[in-house]
């Protein structure tokens, strides 16, 4: 149990286009999901906390209009990188925190990540 | 400020040797500490957390509030332990967000 699916795993796009990344909790419900960015050989940097039914909470320095987050259901959060540029190229990882009462640990379960390359 | 520090980027040991991956934290309160592991080409997964006081795959970690440390230890390293290890902190706020350390690559040589 507690599988988080992230799609796509790899995407290449042209500069100026928008890219949507999906994060799904396959067998549990998650009111709260998280989006991270990871640079090569560096740690995970939290970008934002995604809350079902309400606006995402962004970390300091993360552009809300650049990284649009939509948490439309208890099993799906999406991150859209708008007007992507080469400096947005990175590894994006999502995680989901299982809602109580599902027999799961109160921890974050991680997706496999999405590698974004902007040409 | 909340911060997690893993001072070693790379730790290389021989199989059978003891391992200690260091983690220090800065937090004004009583945080919850975790160790996550990422094996080659796999996703991040929980190794252990301090509130469980458990031993997973032979690894243990004790929270030392006086030294604000949560070092990960294993008495006898195995080659399959080679991976990236991240120490993480969760504060007492309801957001549930994690603050990660920089990560330590553990390389266990045969």
PDB file of C-alpha atoms in Angstrom:
ATOM      1  CA  UNK A   1       0.000   0.000   0.000  1.00  0.00           C
ATOM      2  CA  UNK A   2       0.796   3.748   0.064  1.00  0.00           C
ATOM      3  CA  UNK A   3       1.976   4.124  -3.517  1.00  0.00           C
ATOM      4  CA  UNK A   4       2.422   7.566  -5.030  1.00  0.00           C
ATOM      5  CA  UNK A   5       2.486   7.753  -8.793  1.00  0.00           C
ATOM      6  CA  UNK A   6       4.097  10.677 -10.568  1.00  0.00           C
ATOM      7  CA  UNK A   7       3.641  11.311 -14.278  1.00  0.00           C
ATOM      8  CA  UNK A   8       5.430  11.875 -16.553  1.00  0.00           C
ATOM      9  CA  UNK A   9       8.760  10.539 -15.368  1.00  0.00           C
ATOM     10  CA  UNK A  10      10.626  12.597 -17.953  1.00  0.00           C
ATOM     11  CA  UNK A  11       9.580  15.493 -20.111  1.00  0.00           C
ATOM     12  CA  UNK A  12      11.424  17.643 -22.628  1.00  0.00           C
ATOM     13  CA  UNK A  13       9.843  20.878 -23.746  1.00  0.00           C
ATOM     14  CA  UNK A  14      10.664  24.036 -25.638  1.00  0.00           C
ATOM     15  CA  UNK A  15      11.319  27.287 -23.850  1.00  0.00           C
ATOM     16  CA  UNK A  16       8.111  29.239 -23.324  1.00  0.00           C
ATOM     17  CA  UNK A  17       5.775  26.274 -23.162  1.00  0.00           C
ATOM     18  CA  UNK A  18       3.950  25.022 -20.065  1.00  0.00           C
ATOM     19  CA  UNK A  19       4.352  21.588 -18.560  1.00  0.00           C
ATOM     20  CA  UNK A  20       1.983  19.785 -16.215  1.00  0.00           C
ATOM     21  CA  UNK A  21       3.161  17.141 -13.759  1.00  0.00           C
ATOM     22  CA  UNK A  22       0.682  14.878 -11.980  1.00  0.00           C
ATOM     23  CA  UNK A  23       0.991  13.336  -8.553  1.00  0.00           C
ATOM     24  CA  UNK A  24      -1.492  10.645  -7.550  1.00  0.00           C
ATOM     25  CA  UNK A  25      -1.936   8.673  -4.369  1.00  0.00           C
ATOM     26  CA  UNK A  26      -3.026   5.323  -5.783  1.00  0.00           C
ATOM     27  CA  UNK A  27      -4.418   3.506  -2.774  1.00  0.00           C
ATOM     28  CA  UNK A  28      -4.973   6.119  -0.134  1.00  0.00           C
ATOM     29  CA  UNK A  29      -6.381   9.588   0.311  1.00  0.00           C
ATOM     30  CA  UNK A  30      -4.174  12.580   0.914  1.00  0.00           C
ATOM     31  CA  UNK A  31      -5.511  15.969   1.826  1.00  0.00           C
ATOM     32  CA  UNK A  32      -1.954  17.260   1.847  1.00  0.00           C
ATOM     33  CA  UNK A  33       0.708  16.733  -0.790  1.00  0.00           C
ATOM     34  CA  UNK A  34       4.078  18.365  -1.186  1.00  0.00           C
ATOM     35  CA  UNK A  35       6.160  19.447  -4.146  1.00  0.00           C
ATOM     36  CA  UNK A  36       9.944  19.449  -4.041  1.00  0.00           C
ATOM     37  CA  UNK A  37      12.676  20.424  -6.414  1.00  0.00           C
ATOM     38  CA  UNK A  38      16.010  18.650  -6.463  1.00  0.00           C
ATOM     39  CA  UNK A  39      19.110  19.930  -8.223  1.00  0.00           C
ATOM     40  CA  UNK A  40      21.837  17.460  -9.234  1.00  0.00           C
ATOM     41  CA  UNK A  41      23.609  16.009  -6.221  1.00  0.00           C
ATOM     42  CA  UNK A  42      21.747  18.351  -3.910  1.00  0.00           C
ATOM     43  CA  UNK A  43      19.018  17.997  -1.360  1.00  0.00           C
ATOM     44  CA  UNK A  44      15.277  18.267  -1.794  1.00  0.00           C
ATOM     45  CA  UNK A  45      13.989  21.806  -1.580  1.00  0.00           C
ATOM     46  CA  UNK A  46      10.347  22.162  -0.585  1.00  0.00           C
ATOM     47  CA  UNK A  47       8.526  24.339  -3.084  1.00  0.00           C
ATOM     48  CA  UNK A  48       4.986  24.251  -1.808  1.00  0.00           C
ATOM     49  CA  UNK A  49       2.401  22.441   0.255  1.00  0.00           C
ATOM     50  CA  UNK A  50      -0.647  21.421  -1.740  1.00  0.00           C
ATOM     51  CA  UNK A  51      -3.966  21.296   0.127  1.00  0.00           C
ATOM     52  CA  UNK A  52      -7.088  19.697  -1.297  1.00  0.00           C
ATOM     53  CA  UNK A  53      -9.838  22.244  -1.676  1.00  0.00           C
ATOM     54  CA  UNK A  54      -7.731  25.270  -0.863  1.00  0.00           C
ATOM     55  CA  UNK A  55      -4.837  27.273  -2.182  1.00  0.00           C
ATOM     56  CA  UNK A  56      -1.337  25.906  -2.018  1.00  0.00           C
ATOM     57  CA  UNK A  57       1.128  27.324   0.470  1.00  0.00           C
ATOM     58  CA  UNK A  58       4.351  28.337  -1.233  1.00  0.00           C
ATOM     59  CA  UNK A  59       7.761  28.522   0.358  1.00  0.00           C
ATOM     60  CA  UNK A  60       9.636  31.794   0.388  1.00  0.00           C
ATOM     61  CA  UNK A  61      11.203  32.575  -2.946  1.00  0.00           C
ATOM     62  CA  UNK A  62       8.983  30.268  -5.000  1.00  0.00           C
ATOM     63  CA  UNK A  63       6.977  32.073  -7.662  1.00  0.00           C
ATOM     64  CA  UNK A  64       3.289  31.252  -7.364  1.00  0.00           C
ATOM     65  CA  UNK A  65       2.508  32.319 -10.905  1.00  0.00           C
ATOM     66  CA  UNK A  66       5.370  30.300 -12.274  1.00  0.00           C
ATOM     67  CA  UNK A  67       4.569  27.071 -10.462  1.00  0.00           C
ATOM     68  CA  UNK A  68       0.815  26.587 -10.421  1.00  0.00           C
ATOM     69  CA  UNK A  69      -0.499  23.938  -8.078  1.00  0.00           C
ATOM     70  CA  UNK A  70      -3.972  22.449  -8.212  1.00  0.00           C
ATOM     71  CA  UNK A  71      -5.150  19.843  -5.705  1.00  0.00           C
ATOM     72  CA  UNK A  72      -8.498  18.970  -7.185  1.00  0.00           C
ATOM     73  CA  UNK A  73      -9.214  15.749  -5.315  1.00  0.00           C
ATOM     74  CA  UNK A  74      -8.005  13.719  -2.366  1.00  0.00           C
ATOM     75  CA  UNK A  75      -5.814  11.652  -4.676  1.00  0.00           C
ATOM     76  CA  UNK A  76      -4.482  14.119  -7.235  1.00  0.00           C
ATOM     77  CA  UNK A  77      -2.271  17.186  -7.174  1.00  0.00           C
ATOM     78  CA  UNK A  78      -0.803  18.802 -10.266  1.00  0.00           C
ATOM     79  CA  UNK A  79       2.148  21.121 -10.708  1.00  0.00           C
ATOM     80  CA  UNK A  80       2.209  23.249 -13.841  1.00  0.00           C
ATOM     81  CA  UNK A  81       5.443  24.957 -14.770  1.00  0.00           C
ATOM     82  CA  UNK A  82       4.253  27.915 -16.806  1.00  0.00           C
ATOM     83  CA  UNK A  83       6.327  29.472 -19.577  1.00  0.00           C
ATOM     84  CA  UNK A  84       9.194  27.163 -18.784  1.00  0.00           C
ATOM     85  CA  UNK A  85      12.770  28.310 -19.322  1.00  0.00           C
ATOM     86  CA  UNK A  86      16.066  26.405 -19.234  1.00  0.00           C
ATOM     87  CA  UNK A  87      16.667  27.458 -15.627  1.00  0.00           C
ATOM     88  CA  UNK A  88      13.506  25.554 -14.661  1.00  0.00           C
ATOM     89  CA  UNK A  89      15.146  22.327 -15.751  1.00  0.00           C
ATOM     90  CA  UNK A  90      15.309  20.153 -12.684  1.00  0.00           C
ATOM     91  CA  UNK A  91      14.025  17.042 -10.950  1.00  0.00           C
ATOM     92  CA  UNK A  92      10.609  17.598  -9.400  1.00  0.00           C
ATOM     93  CA  UNK A  93       9.387  15.236  -6.700  1.00  0.00           C
ATOM     94  CA  UNK A  94       6.007  15.028  -5.042  1.00  0.00           C
ATOM     95  CA  UNK A  95       4.963  13.373  -1.818  1.00  0.00           C
ATOM     96  CA  UNK A  96       1.659  12.649  -0.143  1.00  0.00           C
ATOM     97  CA  UNK A  97       0.752  12.520   3.527  1.00  0.00           C
ATOM     98  CA  UNK A  98      -1.915   9.888   4.184  1.00  0.00           C
ATOM     99  CA  UNK A  99      -5.051  11.131   5.896  1.00  0.00           C
ATOM    100  CA  UNK A 100      -5.683   9.563   9.329  1.00  0.00           C
ATOM    101  CA  UNK A 101      -7.761   6.426   9.662  1.00  0.00           C
ATOM    102  CA  UNK A 102      -6.328   4.542   6.684  1.00  0.00           C
ATOM    103  CA  UNK A 103      -3.980   2.298   8.619  1.00  0.00           C
ATOM    104  CA  UNK A 104      -0.905   4.072   7.274  1.00  0.00           C
ATOM    105  CA  UNK A 105       1.975   5.750   9.018  1.00  0.00           C
ATOM    106  CA  UNK A 106       1.827   9.497   9.521  1.00  0.00           C
ATOM    107  CA  UNK A 107       4.707  10.115   7.121  1.00  0.00           C
ATOM    108  CA  UNK A 108       5.230  11.387   3.602  1.00  0.00           C
ATOM    109  CA  UNK A 109       5.161   8.859   0.779  1.00  0.00           C
ATOM    110  CA  UNK A 110       7.192   9.896  -2.232  1.00  0.00           C
ATOM    111  CA  UNK A 111       6.699   9.714  -5.964  1.00  0.00           C
ATOM    112  CA  UNK A 112       9.503   8.615  -8.259  1.00  0.00           C
ATOM    113  CA  UNK A 113      10.051  12.131  -9.575  1.00  0.00           C
ATOM    114  CA  UNK A 114       9.838  13.938 -12.908  1.00  0.00           C
ATOM    115  CA  UNK A 115      12.870  15.088 -14.799  1.00  0.00           C
ATOM    116  CA  UNK A 116      12.118  18.290 -16.695  1.00  0.00           C
ATOM    117  CA  UNK A 117      14.434  19.446 -19.435  1.00  0.00           C
ATOM    118  CA  UNK A 118      13.671  22.795 -21.040  1.00  0.00           C
ATOM    119  CA  UNK A 119      15.417  23.442 -24.333  1.00  0.00           C
TER     120      UNK A 119
ATOM    121  CA  UNK B   1      15.535  28.833  12.071  1.00  0.00           C
ATOM    122  CA  UNK B   2      14.810  25.243  11.208  1.00  0.00           C
ATOM    123  CA  UNK B   3      17.794  23.553   9.692  1.00  0.00           C
ATOM    124  CA  UNK B   4      19.168  20.054   9.181  1.00  0.00           C
ATOM    125  CA  UNK B   5      22.882  19.552   8.615  1.00  0.00           C
ATOM    126  CA  UNK B   6      24.549  16.448   7.268  1.00  0.00           C
ATOM    127  CA  UNK B   7      28.239  17.323   7.284  1.00  0.00           C
ATOM    128  CA  UNK B   8      29.427  14.471   5.085  1.00  0.00           C
ATOM    129  CA  UNK B   9      28.590  14.400   1.385  1.00  0.00           C
ATOM    130  CA  UNK B  10      30.205  11.023   0.933  1.00  0.00           C
ATOM    131  CA  UNK B  11      30.984   8.257   3.360  1.00  0.00           C
ATOM    132  CA  UNK B  12      32.935   5.303   2.034  1.00  0.00           C
ATOM    133  CA  UNK B  13      33.467   2.166   4.121  1.00  0.00           C
ATOM    134  CA  UNK B  14      34.322  -1.459   3.580  1.00  0.00           C
ATOM    135  CA  UNK B  15      31.786  -4.227   3.974  1.00  0.00           C
ATOM    136  CA  UNK B  16      31.505  -5.291   7.573  1.00  0.00           C
ATOM    137  CA  UNK B  17      32.758  -1.984   8.958  1.00  0.00           C
ATOM    138  CA  UNK B  18      30.626   0.135  11.294  1.00  0.00           C
ATOM    139  CA  UNK B  19      28.785   3.072   9.809  1.00  0.00           C
ATOM    140  CA  UNK B  20      27.680   6.358  11.324  1.00  0.00           C
ATOM    141  CA  UNK B  21      25.966   8.979   9.211  1.00  0.00           C
ATOM    142  CA  UNK B  22      25.831  12.262  11.070  1.00  0.00           C
ATOM    143  CA  UNK B  23      22.827  14.538  11.339  1.00  0.00           C
ATOM    144  CA  UNK B  24      22.471  17.686  13.400  1.00  0.00           C
ATOM    145  CA  UNK B  25      19.420  19.870  13.570  1.00  0.00           C
ATOM    146  CA  UNK B  26      18.393  23.320  14.642  1.00  0.00           C
ATOM    147  CA  UNK B  27      14.842  23.771  15.901  1.00  0.00           C
ATOM    148  CA  UNK B  28      13.308  25.705  18.746  1.00  0.00           C
ATOM    149  CA  UNK B  29      11.096  23.006  20.151  1.00  0.00           C
ATOM    150  CA  UNK B  30      10.706  19.250  19.991  1.00  0.00           C
ATOM    151  CA  UNK B  31      10.839  18.137  16.387  1.00  0.00           C
ATOM    152  CA  UNK B  32      10.187  14.784  14.841  1.00  0.00           C
ATOM    153  CA  UNK B  33      13.248  13.364  13.089  1.00  0.00           C
ATOM    154  CA  UNK B  34      13.416  10.948  10.178  1.00  0.00           C
ATOM    155  CA  UNK B  35      15.937   9.147   8.033  1.00  0.00           C
ATOM    156  CA  UNK B  36      14.963   8.609   4.418  1.00  0.00           C
ATOM    157  CA  UNK B  37      16.948   6.471   1.972  1.00  0.00           C
ATOM    158  CA  UNK B  38      17.165   6.568  -1.800  1.00  0.00           C
ATOM    159  CA  UNK B  39      18.646   3.528  -3.502  1.00  0.00           C
ATOM    160  CA  UNK B  40      19.978   3.832  -7.036  1.00  0.00           C
ATOM    161  CA  UNK B  41      17.174   4.618  -9.487  1.00  0.00           C
ATOM    162  CA  UNK B  42      14.515   4.255  -6.817  1.00  0.00           C
ATOM    163  CA  UNK B  43      12.286   6.725  -5.047  1.00  0.00           C
ATOM    164  CA  UNK B  44      12.850   8.158  -1.612  1.00  0.00           C
ATOM    165  CA  UNK B  45      11.555   5.890   1.139  1.00  0.00           C
ATOM    166  CA  UNK B  46      11.372   6.075   4.891  1.00  0.00           C
ATOM    167  CA  UNK B  47      14.101   4.189   6.727  1.00  0.00           C
ATOM    168  CA  UNK B  48      13.187   5.058  10.294  1.00  0.00           C
ATOM    169  CA  UNK B  49      11.881   7.791  12.565  1.00  0.00           C
ATOM    170  CA  UNK B  50      12.788   8.615  16.095  1.00  0.00           C
ATOM    171  CA  UNK B  51       9.348   8.225  17.637  1.00  0.00           C
ATOM    172  CA  UNK B  52       9.267   4.558  16.619  1.00  0.00           C
ATOM    173  CA  UNK B  53      12.593   3.721  18.232  1.00  0.00           C
ATOM    174  CA  UNK B  54      12.896   0.824  15.821  1.00  0.00           C
ATOM    175  CA  UNK B  55      15.740  -0.859  13.986  1.00  0.00           C
ATOM    176  CA  UNK B  56      15.306  -1.221  10.241  1.00  0.00           C
ATOM    177  CA  UNK B  57      17.778  -3.237   8.136  1.00  0.00           C
ATOM    178  CA  UNK B  58      20.133  -3.131  11.103  1.00  0.00           C
ATOM    179  CA  UNK B  59      20.121   0.668  11.273  1.00  0.00           C
ATOM    180  CA  UNK B  60      19.335   2.592  14.430  1.00  0.00           C
ATOM    181  CA  UNK B  61      19.203   6.277  15.286  1.00  0.00           C
ATOM    182  CA  UNK B  62      18.855   7.911  18.663  1.00  0.00           C
ATOM    183  CA  UNK B  63      17.640  11.434  19.141  1.00  0.00           C
ATOM    184  CA  UNK B  64      20.059  13.363  21.355  1.00  0.00           C
ATOM    185  CA  UNK B  65      18.321  16.565  22.335  1.00  0.00           C
ATOM    186  CA  UNK B  66      21.334  17.871  24.231  1.00  0.00           C
ATOM    187  CA  UNK B  67      23.544  17.643  21.176  1.00  0.00           C
ATOM    188  CA  UNK B  68      20.632  18.220  18.754  1.00  0.00           C
ATOM    189  CA  UNK B  69      21.730  15.194  16.792  1.00  0.00           C
ATOM    190  CA  UNK B  70      20.089  12.178  15.179  1.00  0.00           C
ATOM    191  CA  UNK B  71      22.983  10.131  13.852  1.00  0.00           C
ATOM    192  CA  UNK B  72      22.267   6.952  11.881  1.00  0.00           C
ATOM    193  CA  UNK B  73      24.293   3.905  12.842  1.00  0.00           C
ATOM    194  CA  UNK B  74      24.827   0.358  11.715  1.00  0.00           C
ATOM    195  CA  UNK B  75      27.405  -1.954  13.274  1.00  0.00           C
ATOM    196  CA  UNK B  76      28.245  -3.928  10.135  1.00  0.00           C
ATOM    197  CA  UNK B  77      27.711  -2.330   6.733  1.00  0.00           C
ATOM    198  CA  UNK B  78      26.558  -4.409   3.755  1.00  0.00           C
ATOM    199  CA  UNK B  79      27.064  -3.648   0.081  1.00  0.00           C
ATOM    200  CA  UNK B  80      23.318  -3.318  -0.384  1.00  0.00           C
ATOM    201  CA  UNK B  81      23.351  -0.403   2.063  1.00  0.00           C
ATOM    202  CA  UNK B  82      25.002   1.749  -0.599  1.00  0.00           C
ATOM    203  CA  UNK B  83      22.562   4.588  -1.209  1.00  0.00           C
ATOM    204  CA  UNK B  84      21.813   8.244  -0.556  1.00  0.00           C
ATOM    205  CA  UNK B  85      20.630   8.939   2.975  1.00  0.00           C
ATOM    206  CA  UNK B  86      18.677  12.032   3.978  1.00  0.00           C
ATOM    207  CA  UNK B  87      17.980  13.218   7.470  1.00  0.00           C
ATOM    208  CA  UNK B  88      14.746  15.200   7.791  1.00  0.00           C
ATOM    209  CA  UNK B  89      12.936  17.206  10.432  1.00  0.00           C
ATOM    210  CA  UNK B  90       9.248  17.837  10.904  1.00  0.00           C
ATOM    211  CA  UNK B  91       8.165  20.612  13.200  1.00  0.00           C
ATOM    212  CA  UNK B  92       5.145  20.615  15.446  1.00  0.00           C
ATOM    213  CA  UNK B  93       3.077  22.828  13.185  1.00  0.00           C
ATOM    214  CA  UNK B  94       0.151  21.220  11.433  1.00  0.00           C
ATOM    215  CA  UNK B  95       1.623  21.695   7.979  1.00  0.00           C
ATOM    216  CA  UNK B  96       3.501  18.423   8.176  1.00  0.00           C
ATOM    217  CA  UNK B  97       6.288  19.703   5.964  1.00  0.00           C
ATOM    218  CA  UNK B  98       9.755  18.242   6.116  1.00  0.00           C
ATOM    219  CA  UNK B  99      13.083  20.029   6.152  1.00  0.00           C
ATOM    220  CA  UNK B 100      15.781  17.876   4.552  1.00  0.00           C
ATOM    221  CA  UNK B 101      19.493  17.785   5.120  1.00  0.00           C
ATOM    222  CA  UNK B 102      21.889  17.868   2.202  1.00  0.00           C
ATOM    223  CA  UNK B 103      22.147  14.112   2.058  1.00  0.00           C
ATOM    224  CA  UNK B 104      25.053  11.701   2.490  1.00  0.00           C
ATOM    225  CA  UNK B 105      26.049   9.144  -0.085  1.00  0.00           C
ATOM    226  CA  UNK B 106      27.050   5.907   1.590  1.00  0.00           C
ATOM    227  CA  UNK B 107      29.357   3.738  -0.459  1.00  0.00           C
ATOM    228  CA  UNK B 108      30.041   0.263   0.898  1.00  0.00           C
ATOM    229  CA  UNK B 109      32.971  -1.383  -0.828  1.00  0.00           C
ATOM    230  CA  UNK B 110      33.397  -5.160  -1.056  1.00  0.00           C
TER     231      UNK B 110
END
